[in-house]
PDB file of N, CA and C in Angstrom:
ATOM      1  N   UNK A  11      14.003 111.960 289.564  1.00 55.00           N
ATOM      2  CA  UNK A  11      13.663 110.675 290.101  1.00 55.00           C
ATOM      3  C   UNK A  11      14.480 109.603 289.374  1.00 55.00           C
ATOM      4  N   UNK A  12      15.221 108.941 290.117  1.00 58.00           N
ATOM      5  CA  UNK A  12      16.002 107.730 289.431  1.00 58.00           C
ATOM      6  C   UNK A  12      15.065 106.305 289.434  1.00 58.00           C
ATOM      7  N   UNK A  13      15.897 106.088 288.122  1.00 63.00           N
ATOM      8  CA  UNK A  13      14.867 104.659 287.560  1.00 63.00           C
ATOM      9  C   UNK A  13      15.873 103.446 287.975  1.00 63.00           C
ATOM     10  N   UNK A  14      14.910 102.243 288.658  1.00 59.00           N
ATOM     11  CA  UNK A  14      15.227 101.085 288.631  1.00 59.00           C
ATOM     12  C   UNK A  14      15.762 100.285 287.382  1.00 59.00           C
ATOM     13  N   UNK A  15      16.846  99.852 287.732  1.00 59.00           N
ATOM     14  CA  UNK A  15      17.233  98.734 286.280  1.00 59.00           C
ATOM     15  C   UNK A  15      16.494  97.330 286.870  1.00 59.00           C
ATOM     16  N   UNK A  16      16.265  96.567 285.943  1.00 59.00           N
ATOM     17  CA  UNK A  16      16.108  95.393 285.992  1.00 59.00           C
ATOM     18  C   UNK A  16      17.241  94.850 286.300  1.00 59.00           C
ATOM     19  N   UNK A  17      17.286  93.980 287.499  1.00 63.00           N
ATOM     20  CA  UNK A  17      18.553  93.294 287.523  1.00 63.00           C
ATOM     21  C   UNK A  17      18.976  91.923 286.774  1.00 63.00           C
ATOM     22  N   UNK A  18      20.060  91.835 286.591  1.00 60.00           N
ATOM     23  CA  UNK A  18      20.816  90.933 285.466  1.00 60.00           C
ATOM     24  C   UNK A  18      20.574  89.631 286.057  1.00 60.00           C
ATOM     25  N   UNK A  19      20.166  88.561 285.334  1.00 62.00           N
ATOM     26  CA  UNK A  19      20.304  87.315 285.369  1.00 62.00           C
ATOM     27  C   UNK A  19      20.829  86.308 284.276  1.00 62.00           C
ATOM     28  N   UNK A  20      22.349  85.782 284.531  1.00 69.00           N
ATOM     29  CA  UNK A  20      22.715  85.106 283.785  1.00 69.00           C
ATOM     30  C   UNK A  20      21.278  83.968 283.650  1.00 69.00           C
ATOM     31  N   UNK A  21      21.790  83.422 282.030  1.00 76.00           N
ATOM     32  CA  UNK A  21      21.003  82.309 281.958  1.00 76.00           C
ATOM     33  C   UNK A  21      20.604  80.900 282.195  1.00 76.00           C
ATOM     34  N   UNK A  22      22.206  80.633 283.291  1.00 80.00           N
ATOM     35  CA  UNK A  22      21.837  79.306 284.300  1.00 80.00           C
ATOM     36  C   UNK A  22      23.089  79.999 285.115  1.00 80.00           C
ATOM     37  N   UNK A  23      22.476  79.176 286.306  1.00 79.00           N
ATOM     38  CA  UNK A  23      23.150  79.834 287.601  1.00 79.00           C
ATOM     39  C   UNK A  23      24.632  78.399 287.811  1.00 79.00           C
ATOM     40  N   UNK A  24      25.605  79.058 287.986  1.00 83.00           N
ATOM     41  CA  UNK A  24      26.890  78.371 288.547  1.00 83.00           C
ATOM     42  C   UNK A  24      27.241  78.818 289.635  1.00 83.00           C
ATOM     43  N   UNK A  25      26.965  77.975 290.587  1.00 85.00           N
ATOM     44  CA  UNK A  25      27.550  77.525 291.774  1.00 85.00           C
ATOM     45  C   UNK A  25      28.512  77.615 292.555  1.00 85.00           C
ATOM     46  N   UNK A  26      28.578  78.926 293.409  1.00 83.00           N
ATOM     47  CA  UNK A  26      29.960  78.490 293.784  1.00 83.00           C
ATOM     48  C   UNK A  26      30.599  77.578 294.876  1.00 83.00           C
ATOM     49  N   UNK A  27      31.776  77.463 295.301  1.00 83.00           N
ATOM     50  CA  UNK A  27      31.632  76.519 296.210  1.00 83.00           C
ATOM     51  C   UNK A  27      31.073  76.690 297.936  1.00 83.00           C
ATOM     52  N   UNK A  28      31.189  77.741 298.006  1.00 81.00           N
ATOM     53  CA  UNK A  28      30.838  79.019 298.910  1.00 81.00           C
ATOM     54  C   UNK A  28      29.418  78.919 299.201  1.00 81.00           C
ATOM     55  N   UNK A  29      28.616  78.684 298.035  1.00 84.00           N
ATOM     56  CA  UNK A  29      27.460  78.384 298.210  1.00 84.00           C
ATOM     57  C   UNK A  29      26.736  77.129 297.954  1.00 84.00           C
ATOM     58  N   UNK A  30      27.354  76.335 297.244  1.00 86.00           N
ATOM     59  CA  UNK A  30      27.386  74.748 297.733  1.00 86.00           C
ATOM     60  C   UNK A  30      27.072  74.140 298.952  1.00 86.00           C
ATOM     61  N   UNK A  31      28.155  74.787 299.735  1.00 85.00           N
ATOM     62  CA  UNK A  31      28.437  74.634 300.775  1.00 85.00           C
ATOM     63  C   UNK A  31      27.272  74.769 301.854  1.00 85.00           C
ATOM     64  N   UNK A  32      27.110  76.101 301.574  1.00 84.00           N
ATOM     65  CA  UNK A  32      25.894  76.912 302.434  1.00 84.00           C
ATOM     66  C   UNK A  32      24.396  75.566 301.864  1.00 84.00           C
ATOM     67  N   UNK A  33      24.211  75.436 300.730  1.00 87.00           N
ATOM     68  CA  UNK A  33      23.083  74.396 300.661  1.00 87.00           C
ATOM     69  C   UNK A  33      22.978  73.027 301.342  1.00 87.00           C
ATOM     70  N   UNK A  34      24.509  72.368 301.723  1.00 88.00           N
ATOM     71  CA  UNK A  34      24.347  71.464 302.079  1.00 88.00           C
ATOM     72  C   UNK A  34      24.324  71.885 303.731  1.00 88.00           C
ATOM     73  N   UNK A  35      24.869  72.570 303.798  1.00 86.00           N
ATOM     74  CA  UNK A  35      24.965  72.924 305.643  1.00 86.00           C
ATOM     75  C   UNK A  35      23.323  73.087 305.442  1.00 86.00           C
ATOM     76  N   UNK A  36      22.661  74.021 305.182  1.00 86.00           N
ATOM     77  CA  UNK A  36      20.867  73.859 304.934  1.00 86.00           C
ATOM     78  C   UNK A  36      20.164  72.542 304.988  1.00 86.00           C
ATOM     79  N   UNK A  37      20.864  71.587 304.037  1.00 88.00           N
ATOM     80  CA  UNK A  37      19.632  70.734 303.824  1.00 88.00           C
ATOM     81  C   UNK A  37      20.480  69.531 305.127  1.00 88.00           C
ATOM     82  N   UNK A  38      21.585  69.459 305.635  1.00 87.00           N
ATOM     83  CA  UNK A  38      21.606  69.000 306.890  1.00 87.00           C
ATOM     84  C   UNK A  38      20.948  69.680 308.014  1.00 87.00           C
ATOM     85  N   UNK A  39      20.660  70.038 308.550  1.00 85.00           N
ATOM     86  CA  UNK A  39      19.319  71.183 308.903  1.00 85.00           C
ATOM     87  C   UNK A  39      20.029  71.728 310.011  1.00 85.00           C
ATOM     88  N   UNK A  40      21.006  72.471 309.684  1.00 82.00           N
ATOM     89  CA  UNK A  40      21.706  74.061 310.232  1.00 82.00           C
ATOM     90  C   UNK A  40      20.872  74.779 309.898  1.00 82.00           C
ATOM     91  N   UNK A  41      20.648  76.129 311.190  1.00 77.00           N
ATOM     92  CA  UNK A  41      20.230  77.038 311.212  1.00 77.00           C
ATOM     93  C   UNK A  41      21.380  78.180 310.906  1.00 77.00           C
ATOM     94  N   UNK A  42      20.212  78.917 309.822  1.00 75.00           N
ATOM     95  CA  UNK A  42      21.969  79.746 309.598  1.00 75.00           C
ATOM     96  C   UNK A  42      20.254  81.134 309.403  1.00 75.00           C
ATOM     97  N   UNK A  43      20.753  82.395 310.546  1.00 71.00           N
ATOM     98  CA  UNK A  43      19.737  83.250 310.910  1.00 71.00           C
ATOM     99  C   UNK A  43      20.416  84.670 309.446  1.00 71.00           C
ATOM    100  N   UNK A  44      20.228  85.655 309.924  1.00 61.00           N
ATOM    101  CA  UNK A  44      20.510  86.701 308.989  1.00 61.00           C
ATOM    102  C   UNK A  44      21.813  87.254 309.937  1.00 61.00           C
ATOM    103  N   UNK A  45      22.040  87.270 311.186  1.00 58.00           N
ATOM    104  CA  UNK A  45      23.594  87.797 311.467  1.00 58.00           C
ATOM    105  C   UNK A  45      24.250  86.748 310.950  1.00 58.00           C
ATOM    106  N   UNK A  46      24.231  85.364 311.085  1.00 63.00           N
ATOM    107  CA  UNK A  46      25.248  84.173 310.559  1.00 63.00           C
ATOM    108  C   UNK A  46      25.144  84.091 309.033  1.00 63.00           C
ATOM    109  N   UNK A  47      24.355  84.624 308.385  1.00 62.00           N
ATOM    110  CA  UNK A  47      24.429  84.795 306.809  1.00 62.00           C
ATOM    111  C   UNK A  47      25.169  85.914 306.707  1.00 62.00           C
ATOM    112  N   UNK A  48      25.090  86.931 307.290  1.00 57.00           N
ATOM    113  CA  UNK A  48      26.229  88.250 307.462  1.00 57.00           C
ATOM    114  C   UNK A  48      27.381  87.444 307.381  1.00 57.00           C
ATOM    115  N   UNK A  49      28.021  86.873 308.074  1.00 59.00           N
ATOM    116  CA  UNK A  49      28.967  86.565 308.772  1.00 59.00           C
ATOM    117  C   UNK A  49      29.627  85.534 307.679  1.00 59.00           C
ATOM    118  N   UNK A  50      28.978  84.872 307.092  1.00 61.00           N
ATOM    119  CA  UNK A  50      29.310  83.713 306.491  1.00 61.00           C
ATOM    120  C   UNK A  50      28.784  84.436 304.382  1.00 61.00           C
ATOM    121  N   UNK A  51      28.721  85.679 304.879  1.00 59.00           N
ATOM    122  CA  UNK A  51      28.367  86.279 303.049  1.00 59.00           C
ATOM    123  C   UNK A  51      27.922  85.542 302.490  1.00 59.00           C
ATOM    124  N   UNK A  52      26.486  85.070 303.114  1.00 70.00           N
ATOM    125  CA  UNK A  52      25.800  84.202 302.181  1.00 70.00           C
ATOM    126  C   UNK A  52      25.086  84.936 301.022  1.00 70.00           C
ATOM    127  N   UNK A  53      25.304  84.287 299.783  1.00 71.00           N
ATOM    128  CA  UNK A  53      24.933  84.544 298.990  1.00 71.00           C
ATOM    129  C   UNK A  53      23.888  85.050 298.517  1.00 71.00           C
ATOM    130  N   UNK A  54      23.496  86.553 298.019  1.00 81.00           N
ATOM    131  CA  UNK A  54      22.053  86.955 297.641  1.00 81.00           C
ATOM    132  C   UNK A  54      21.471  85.703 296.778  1.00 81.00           C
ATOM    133  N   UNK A  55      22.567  85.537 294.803  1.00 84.00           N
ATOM    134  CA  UNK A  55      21.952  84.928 294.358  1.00 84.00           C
ATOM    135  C   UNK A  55      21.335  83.731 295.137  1.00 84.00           C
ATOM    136  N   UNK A  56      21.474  83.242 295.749  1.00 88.00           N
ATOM    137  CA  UNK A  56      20.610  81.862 296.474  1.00 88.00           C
ATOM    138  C   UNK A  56      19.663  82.130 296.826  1.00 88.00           C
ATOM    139  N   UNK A  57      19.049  83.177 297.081  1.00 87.00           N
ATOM    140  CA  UNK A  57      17.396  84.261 297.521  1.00 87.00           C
ATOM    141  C   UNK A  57      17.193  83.903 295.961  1.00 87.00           C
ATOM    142  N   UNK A  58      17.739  84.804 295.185  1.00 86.00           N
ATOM    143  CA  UNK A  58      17.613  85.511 294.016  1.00 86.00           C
ATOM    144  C   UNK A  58      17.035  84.186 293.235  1.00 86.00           C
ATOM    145  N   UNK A  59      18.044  82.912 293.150  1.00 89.00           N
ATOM    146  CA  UNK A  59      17.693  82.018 292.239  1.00 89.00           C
ATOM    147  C   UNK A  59      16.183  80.955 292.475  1.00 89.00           C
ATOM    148  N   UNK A  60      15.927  80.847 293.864  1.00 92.00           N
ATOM    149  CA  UNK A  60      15.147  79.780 294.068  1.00 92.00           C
ATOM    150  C   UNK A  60      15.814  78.790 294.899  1.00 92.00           C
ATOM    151  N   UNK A  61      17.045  79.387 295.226  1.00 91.00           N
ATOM    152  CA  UNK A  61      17.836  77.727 296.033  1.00 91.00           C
ATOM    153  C   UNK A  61      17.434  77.784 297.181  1.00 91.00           C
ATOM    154  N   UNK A  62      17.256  78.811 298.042  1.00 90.00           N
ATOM    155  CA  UNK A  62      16.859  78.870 299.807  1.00 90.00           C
ATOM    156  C   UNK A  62      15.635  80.054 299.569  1.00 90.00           C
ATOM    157  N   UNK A  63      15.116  79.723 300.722  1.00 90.00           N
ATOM    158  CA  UNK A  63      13.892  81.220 300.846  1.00 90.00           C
ATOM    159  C   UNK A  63      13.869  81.227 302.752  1.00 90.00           C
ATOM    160  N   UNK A  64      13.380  82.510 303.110  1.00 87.00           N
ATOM    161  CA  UNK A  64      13.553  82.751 304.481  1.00 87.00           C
ATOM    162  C   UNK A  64      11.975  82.450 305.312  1.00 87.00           C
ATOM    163  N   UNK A  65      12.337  81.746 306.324  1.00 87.00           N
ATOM    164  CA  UNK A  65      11.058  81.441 306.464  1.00 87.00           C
ATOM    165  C   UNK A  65      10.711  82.699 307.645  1.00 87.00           C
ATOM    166  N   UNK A  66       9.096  82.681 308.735  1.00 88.00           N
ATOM    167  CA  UNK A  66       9.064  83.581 309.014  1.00 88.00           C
ATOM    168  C   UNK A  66       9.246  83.945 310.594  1.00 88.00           C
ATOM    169  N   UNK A  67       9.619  83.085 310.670  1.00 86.00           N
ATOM    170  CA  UNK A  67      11.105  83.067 311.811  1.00 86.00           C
ATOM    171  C   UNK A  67      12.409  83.381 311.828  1.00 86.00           C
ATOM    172  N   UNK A  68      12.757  84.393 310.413  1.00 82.00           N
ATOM    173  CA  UNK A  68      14.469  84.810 309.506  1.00 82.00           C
ATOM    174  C   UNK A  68      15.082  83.649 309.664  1.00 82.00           C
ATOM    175  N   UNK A  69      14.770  82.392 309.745  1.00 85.00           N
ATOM    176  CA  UNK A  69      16.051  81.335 309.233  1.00 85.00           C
ATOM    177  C   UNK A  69      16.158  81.251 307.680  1.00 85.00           C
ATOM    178  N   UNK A  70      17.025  80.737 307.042  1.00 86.00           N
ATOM    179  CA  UNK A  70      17.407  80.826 305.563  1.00 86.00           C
ATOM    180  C   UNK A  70      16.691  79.024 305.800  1.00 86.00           C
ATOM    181  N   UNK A  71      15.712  78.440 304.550  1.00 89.00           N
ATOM    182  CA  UNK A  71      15.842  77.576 304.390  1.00 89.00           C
ATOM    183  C   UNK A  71      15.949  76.861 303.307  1.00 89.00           C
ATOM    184  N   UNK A  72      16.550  75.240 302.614  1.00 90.00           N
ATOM    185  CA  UNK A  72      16.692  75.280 301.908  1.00 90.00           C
ATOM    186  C   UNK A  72      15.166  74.646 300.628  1.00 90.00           C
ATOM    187  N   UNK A  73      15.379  75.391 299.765  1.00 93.00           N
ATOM    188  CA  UNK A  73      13.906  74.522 299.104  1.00 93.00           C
ATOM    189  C   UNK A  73      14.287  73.264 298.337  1.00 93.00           C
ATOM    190  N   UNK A  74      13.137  73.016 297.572  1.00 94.00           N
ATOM    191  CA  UNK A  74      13.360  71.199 297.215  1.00 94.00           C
ATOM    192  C   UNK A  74      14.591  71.652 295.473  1.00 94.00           C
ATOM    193  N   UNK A  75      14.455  73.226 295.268  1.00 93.00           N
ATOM    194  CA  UNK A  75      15.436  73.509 294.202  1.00 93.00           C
ATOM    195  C   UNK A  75      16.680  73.690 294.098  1.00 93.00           C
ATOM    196  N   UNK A  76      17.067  73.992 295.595  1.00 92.00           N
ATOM    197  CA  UNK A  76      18.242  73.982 296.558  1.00 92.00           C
ATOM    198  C   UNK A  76      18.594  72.804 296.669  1.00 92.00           C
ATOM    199  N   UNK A  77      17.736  71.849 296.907  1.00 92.00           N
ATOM    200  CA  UNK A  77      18.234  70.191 296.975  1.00 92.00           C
ATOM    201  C   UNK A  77      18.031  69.744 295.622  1.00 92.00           C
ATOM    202  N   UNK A  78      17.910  69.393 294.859  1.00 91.00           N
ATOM    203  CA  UNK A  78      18.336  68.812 293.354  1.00 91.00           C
ATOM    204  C   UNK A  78      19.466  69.834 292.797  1.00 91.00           C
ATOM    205  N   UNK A  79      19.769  71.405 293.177  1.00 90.00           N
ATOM    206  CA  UNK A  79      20.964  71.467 292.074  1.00 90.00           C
ATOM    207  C   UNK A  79      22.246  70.568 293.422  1.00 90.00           C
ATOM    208  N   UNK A  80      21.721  70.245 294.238  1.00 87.00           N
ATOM    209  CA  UNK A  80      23.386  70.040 295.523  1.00 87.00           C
ATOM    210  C   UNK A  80      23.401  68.230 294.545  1.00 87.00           C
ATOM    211  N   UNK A  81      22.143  68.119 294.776  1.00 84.00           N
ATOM    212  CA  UNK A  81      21.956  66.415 293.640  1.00 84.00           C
ATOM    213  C   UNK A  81      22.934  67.008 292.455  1.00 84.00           C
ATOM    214  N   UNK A  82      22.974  67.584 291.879  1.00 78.00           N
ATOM    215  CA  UNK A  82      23.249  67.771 290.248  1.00 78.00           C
ATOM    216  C   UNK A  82      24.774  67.741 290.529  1.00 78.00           C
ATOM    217  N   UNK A  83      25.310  68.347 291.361  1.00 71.00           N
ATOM    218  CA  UNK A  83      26.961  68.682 291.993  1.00 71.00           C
ATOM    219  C   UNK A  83      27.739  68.063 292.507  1.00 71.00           C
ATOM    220  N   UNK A  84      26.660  66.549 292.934  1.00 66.00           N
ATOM    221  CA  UNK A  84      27.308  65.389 293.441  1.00 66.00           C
ATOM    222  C   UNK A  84      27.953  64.650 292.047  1.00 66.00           C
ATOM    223  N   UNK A  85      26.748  64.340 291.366  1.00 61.00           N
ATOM    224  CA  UNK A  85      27.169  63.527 290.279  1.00 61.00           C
ATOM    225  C   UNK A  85      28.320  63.629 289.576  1.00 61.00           C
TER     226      UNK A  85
END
């Protein structure tokens, strides 16, 4: 029987632009479903971190943690 690792989490998340991107297309309120996240390799970490969560209709949406780091990226 194979054992689960804990998966790795750096200790603050950097941004790429790739997924920048994807937050602000979100918090302008694009629908982006799970084939257009295929399509567009949206990012696990963004599940992973707290930046988007799926609501229960499979759209990706963005949360209010998703909107303050896109705040933090402006500045």
């Amino acid at each position: 029987m194979a054992t689960v690792q804990p998966q790795y989490h750096a200790p603050t998340f950097d941004p790429t632009v790739d997924e920048i991107a994807t937050l602000k297309q979100l918090e302008l309120g694009e629908v982006i479903r799970v084939p257009e996240a295929l399509k567009q390799h949206l990012s696990g970490r963004l599940l992973e971190w707290g930046y988007i969560s799926k609501s229960q209709s499979g759209e990706y949406v963005i949360t209010e943690t998703g909107r303050k780091l896109i705040r933090r990226q402006d500045n």
